Amino acid sequence: MQSTLTWTMAGNAPDDGEGDAGVVVDTKPRTKKPPLYKVLLLNDDYTPMEFVVHVLERFFGMTHAQAFEIMLTVHKKGVAVVGVFSHEIAETKVGQVMDFARRHQHPLQCTMEKE
């Protein structure tokens, strides 16, 4: 959407016979960036560490070393941010992880929150 404002100032444009000259100033509305969402993995006492590493590699594109480090953070601190995405992508990732965990009978929890 673009709007145009017209300002009248003397001496900046050819005379139209009425003694006023026009200056056109274009203003463009600024588009706000969409909010981002953190995807969080939560620790539990039952999901095997190897399964968490596999989830991080499969759904978040991490290397084995990266996934192992994040898994240790989840294990030690109880939670870790595994990625930051737009709302739709974060929602999809959470759903994929939760479905995958349930299919493999693990209670792994994955959530999202606004950054």
Short mmCIF file of N, CA, C and O in Angstrom, two decimals, residues 48-99:
data_model
loop_
_atom_site.label_atom_id
_atom_site.label_comp_id
_atom_site.label_asym_id
_atom_site.label_seq_id
_atom_site.Cartn_x
_atom_site.Cartn_y
_atom_site.Cartn_z
N PRO A 48 15.07 -41.86 26.05
CA PRO A 48 16.51 -42.11 25.94
C PRO A 48 17.25 -40.94 25.27
O PRO A 48 16.73 -40.29 24.36
N MET A 49 18.45 -40.70 25.73
CA MET A 49 19.26 -39.63 25.19
C MET A 49 19.51 -39.80 23.69
O MET A 49 19.52 -38.83 22.94
N GLU A 50 19.69 -41.03 23.26
CA GLU A 50 19.93 -41.30 21.84
C GLU A 50 18.73 -40.89 20.99
O GLU A 50 18.88 -40.43 19.86
N PHE A 51 17.53 -41.08 21.53
CA PHE A 51 16.32 -40.69 20.82
C PHE A 51 16.26 -39.17 20.66
O PHE A 51 15.91 -38.67 19.59
N VAL A 52 16.62 -38.44 21.70
CA VAL A 52 16.63 -36.98 21.64
C VAL A 52 17.63 -36.50 20.59
O VAL A 52 17.33 -35.61 19.79
N VAL A 53 18.79 -37.11 20.56
CA VAL A 53 19.80 -36.76 19.55
C VAL A 53 19.24 -37.01 18.16
O VAL A 53 19.37 -36.17 17.26
N HIS A 54 18.59 -38.14 17.97
CA HIS A 54 18.00 -38.47 16.67
C HIS A 54 16.95 -37.44 16.26
O HIS A 54 16.90 -37.01 15.10
N VAL A 55 16.10 -37.02 17.19
CA VAL A 55 15.07 -36.00 16.92
C VAL A 55 15.71 -34.70 16.48
O VAL A 55 15.28 -34.06 15.51
N LEU A 56 16.75 -34.28 17.16
CA LEU A 56 17.43 -33.02 16.83
C LEU A 56 18.08 -33.08 15.45
O LEU A 56 18.05 -32.10 14.70
N GLU A 57 18.65 -34.21 15.12
CA GLU A 57 19.26 -34.38 13.78
C GLU A 57 18.18 -34.39 12.70
O GLU A 57 18.31 -33.72 11.68
N ARG A 58 17.12 -35.14 12.95
CA ARG A 58 16.08 -35.33 11.93
C ARG A 58 15.22 -34.09 11.69
O ARG A 58 14.97 -33.73 10.54
N PHE A 59 14.76 -33.45 12.75
CA PHE A 59 13.79 -32.37 12.59
C PHE A 59 14.41 -30.96 12.62
O PHE A 59 13.76 -30.00 12.21
N PHE A 60 15.64 -30.86 13.10
CA PHE A 60 16.25 -29.54 13.20
C PHE A 60 17.56 -29.44 12.42
O PHE A 60 18.25 -28.43 12.49
N GLY A 61 17.89 -30.47 11.67
CA GLY A 61 19.03 -30.44 10.77
C GLY A 61 20.38 -30.27 11.45
O GLY A 61 21.32 -29.73 10.85
N MET A 62 20.48 -30.72 12.68
CA MET A 62 21.74 -30.58 13.41
C MET A 62 22.69 -31.71 13.08
O MET A 62 22.26 -32.81 12.74
N THR A 63 23.98 -31.42 13.21
CA THR A 63 24.97 -32.48 13.11
C THR A 63 24.88 -33.33 14.37
O THR A 63 24.26 -32.92 15.36
N HIS A 64 25.52 -34.47 14.36
CA HIS A 64 25.49 -35.33 15.54
C HIS A 64 26.10 -34.60 16.75
O HIS A 64 25.55 -34.67 17.85
N ALA A 65 27.20 -33.89 16.52
CA ALA A 65 27.86 -33.18 17.62
C ALA A 65 26.97 -32.07 18.19
O ALA A 65 26.86 -31.92 19.41
N GLN A 66 26.32 -31.30 17.31
CA GLN A 66 25.41 -30.25 17.76
C GLN A 66 24.24 -30.84 18.55
O GLN A 66 23.88 -30.34 19.61
N ALA A 67 23.67 -31.91 18.01
CA ALA A 67 22.53 -32.55 18.65
C ALA A 67 22.92 -33.11 20.02
O ALA A 67 22.15 -33.00 20.99
N PHE A 68 24.11 -33.66 20.11
CA PHE A 68 24.58 -34.22 21.38
C PHE A 68 24.73 -33.11 22.42
O PHE A 68 24.32 -33.28 23.58
N GLU A 69 25.28 -31.97 22.03
CA GLU A 69 25.44 -30.84 22.96
C GLU A 69 24.08 -30.32 23.45
O GLU A 69 23.92 -30.05 24.64
N ILE A 70 23.14 -30.16 22.53
CA ILE A 70 21.80 -29.69 22.92
C ILE A 70 21.13 -30.71 23.84
O ILE A 70 20.50 -30.34 24.84
N MET A 71 21.27 -31.98 23.52
CA MET A 71 20.68 -33.03 24.36
C MET A 71 21.25 -32.95 25.78
O MET A 71 20.50 -33.06 26.76
N LEU A 72 22.55 -32.71 25.91
CA LEU A 72 23.15 -32.57 27.24
C LEU A 72 22.61 -31.34 27.97
O LEU A 72 22.38 -31.39 29.19
N THR A 73 22.38 -30.26 27.24
CA THR A 73 21.80 -29.06 27.85
C THR A 73 20.40 -29.36 28.37
O THR A 73 20.04 -28.97 29.49
N VAL A 74 19.60 -30.04 27.56
CA VAL A 74 18.25 -30.43 27.99
C VAL A 74 18.33 -31.29 29.24
O VAL A 74 17.59 -31.08 30.21
N HIS A 75 19.24 -32.24 29.22
CA HIS A 75 19.39 -33.17 30.34
C HIS A 75 19.82 -32.45 31.62
O HIS A 75 19.27 -32.70 32.70
N LYS A 76 20.77 -31.53 31.51
CA LYS A 76 21.31 -30.85 32.70
C LYS A 76 20.44 -29.69 33.19
O LYS A 76 20.30 -29.49 34.38
N LYS A 77 19.89 -28.92 32.25
CA LYS A 77 19.14 -27.72 32.64
C LYS A 77 17.63 -27.90 32.62
O LYS A 77 16.89 -27.03 33.07
N GLY A 78 17.17 -29.01 32.02
CA GLY A 78 15.74 -29.28 31.99
C GLY A 78 15.03 -28.77 30.76
O GLY A 78 13.91 -29.18 30.46
N VAL A 79 15.66 -27.85 30.03
CA VAL A 79 15.06 -27.28 28.82
C VAL A 79 16.16 -26.66 27.97
O VAL A 79 17.20 -26.23 28.50
N ALA A 80 15.94 -26.63 26.67
CA ALA A 80 16.88 -25.95 25.76
C ALA A 80 16.12 -25.46 24.53
O ALA A 80 15.16 -26.09 24.08
N VAL A 81 16.56 -24.33 24.02
CA VAL A 81 16.03 -23.81 22.76
C VAL A 81 16.70 -24.60 21.64
O VAL A 81 17.93 -24.67 21.57
N VAL A 82 15.89 -25.18 20.76
CA VAL A 82 16.45 -25.98 19.68
C VAL A 82 16.32 -25.29 18.32
O VAL A 82 16.82 -25.79 17.32
N GLY A 83 15.66 -24.14 18.30
CA GLY A 83 15.53 -23.37 17.07
C GLY A 83 14.60 -22.19 17.25
O GLY A 83 13.82 -22.15 18.20
N VAL A 84 14.72 -21.21 16.35
CA VAL A 84 13.86 -20.03 16.35
C VAL A 84 13.29 -19.89 14.95
O VAL A 84 14.05 -19.84 13.97
N PHE A 85 11.96 -19.81 14.87
CA PHE A 85 11.28 -19.86 13.58
C PHE A 85 10.07 -18.93 13.57
O PHE A 85 9.63 -18.46 14.62
N SER A 86 9.49 -18.76 12.38
CA SER A 86 8.21 -18.08 12.28
C SER A 86 7.16 -18.96 12.98
O SER A 86 7.40 -20.15 13.23
N HIS A 87 6.00 -18.39 13.27
CA HIS A 87 4.96 -19.12 14.00
C HIS A 87 4.60 -20.44 13.32
O HIS A 87 4.54 -21.49 13.96
N GLU A 88 4.36 -20.39 12.02
CA GLU A 88 3.91 -21.58 11.29
C GLU A 88 4.96 -22.68 11.30
O GLU A 88 4.64 -23.86 11.50
N ILE A 89 6.21 -22.31 11.11
CA ILE A 89 7.28 -23.32 11.08
C ILE A 89 7.48 -23.89 12.48
O ILE A 89 7.63 -25.11 12.64
N ALA A 90 7.49 -23.03 13.49
CA ALA A 90 7.66 -23.50 14.87
C ALA A 90 6.54 -24.47 15.25
O ALA A 90 6.79 -25.54 15.83
N GLU A 91 5.32 -24.11 14.88
CA GLU A 91 4.16 -24.97 15.17
C GLU A 91 4.30 -26.33 14.49
O GLU A 91 4.02 -27.37 15.07
N THR A 92 4.76 -26.32 13.26
CA THR A 92 4.96 -27.56 12.51
C THR A 92 6.04 -28.42 13.16
O THR A 92 5.86 -29.64 13.32
N LYS A 93 7.15 -27.81 13.54
CA LYS A 93 8.25 -28.55 14.17
C LYS A 93 7.77 -29.20 15.48
O LYS A 93 8.07 -30.37 15.74
N VAL A 94 7.05 -28.43 16.30
CA VAL A 94 6.54 -28.97 17.56
C VAL A 94 5.65 -30.17 17.29
O VAL A 94 5.78 -31.22 17.93
N GLY A 95 4.75 -30.05 16.34
CA GLY A 95 3.86 -31.15 16.00
C GLY A 95 4.60 -32.38 15.50
O GLY A 95 4.28 -33.52 15.88
N GLN A 96 5.60 -32.16 14.66
CA GLN A 96 6.39 -33.28 14.13
C GLN A 96 7.11 -34.02 15.26
O GLN A 96 7.11 -35.26 15.30
N VAL A 97 7.74 -33.27 16.15
CA VAL A 97 8.49 -33.89 17.25
C VAL A 97 7.53 -34.65 18.17
O VAL A 97 7.81 -35.79 18.55
N MET A 98 6.41 -34.02 18.51
CA MET A 98 5.45 -34.68 19.42
C MET A 98 4.88 -35.95 18.79
O MET A 98 4.79 -36.98 19.46
N ASP A 99 4.52 -35.89 17.51
CA ASP A 99 3.99 -37.08 16.83
C ASP A 99 5.03 -38.20 16.78
O ASP A 99 4.72 -39.36 17.04
#
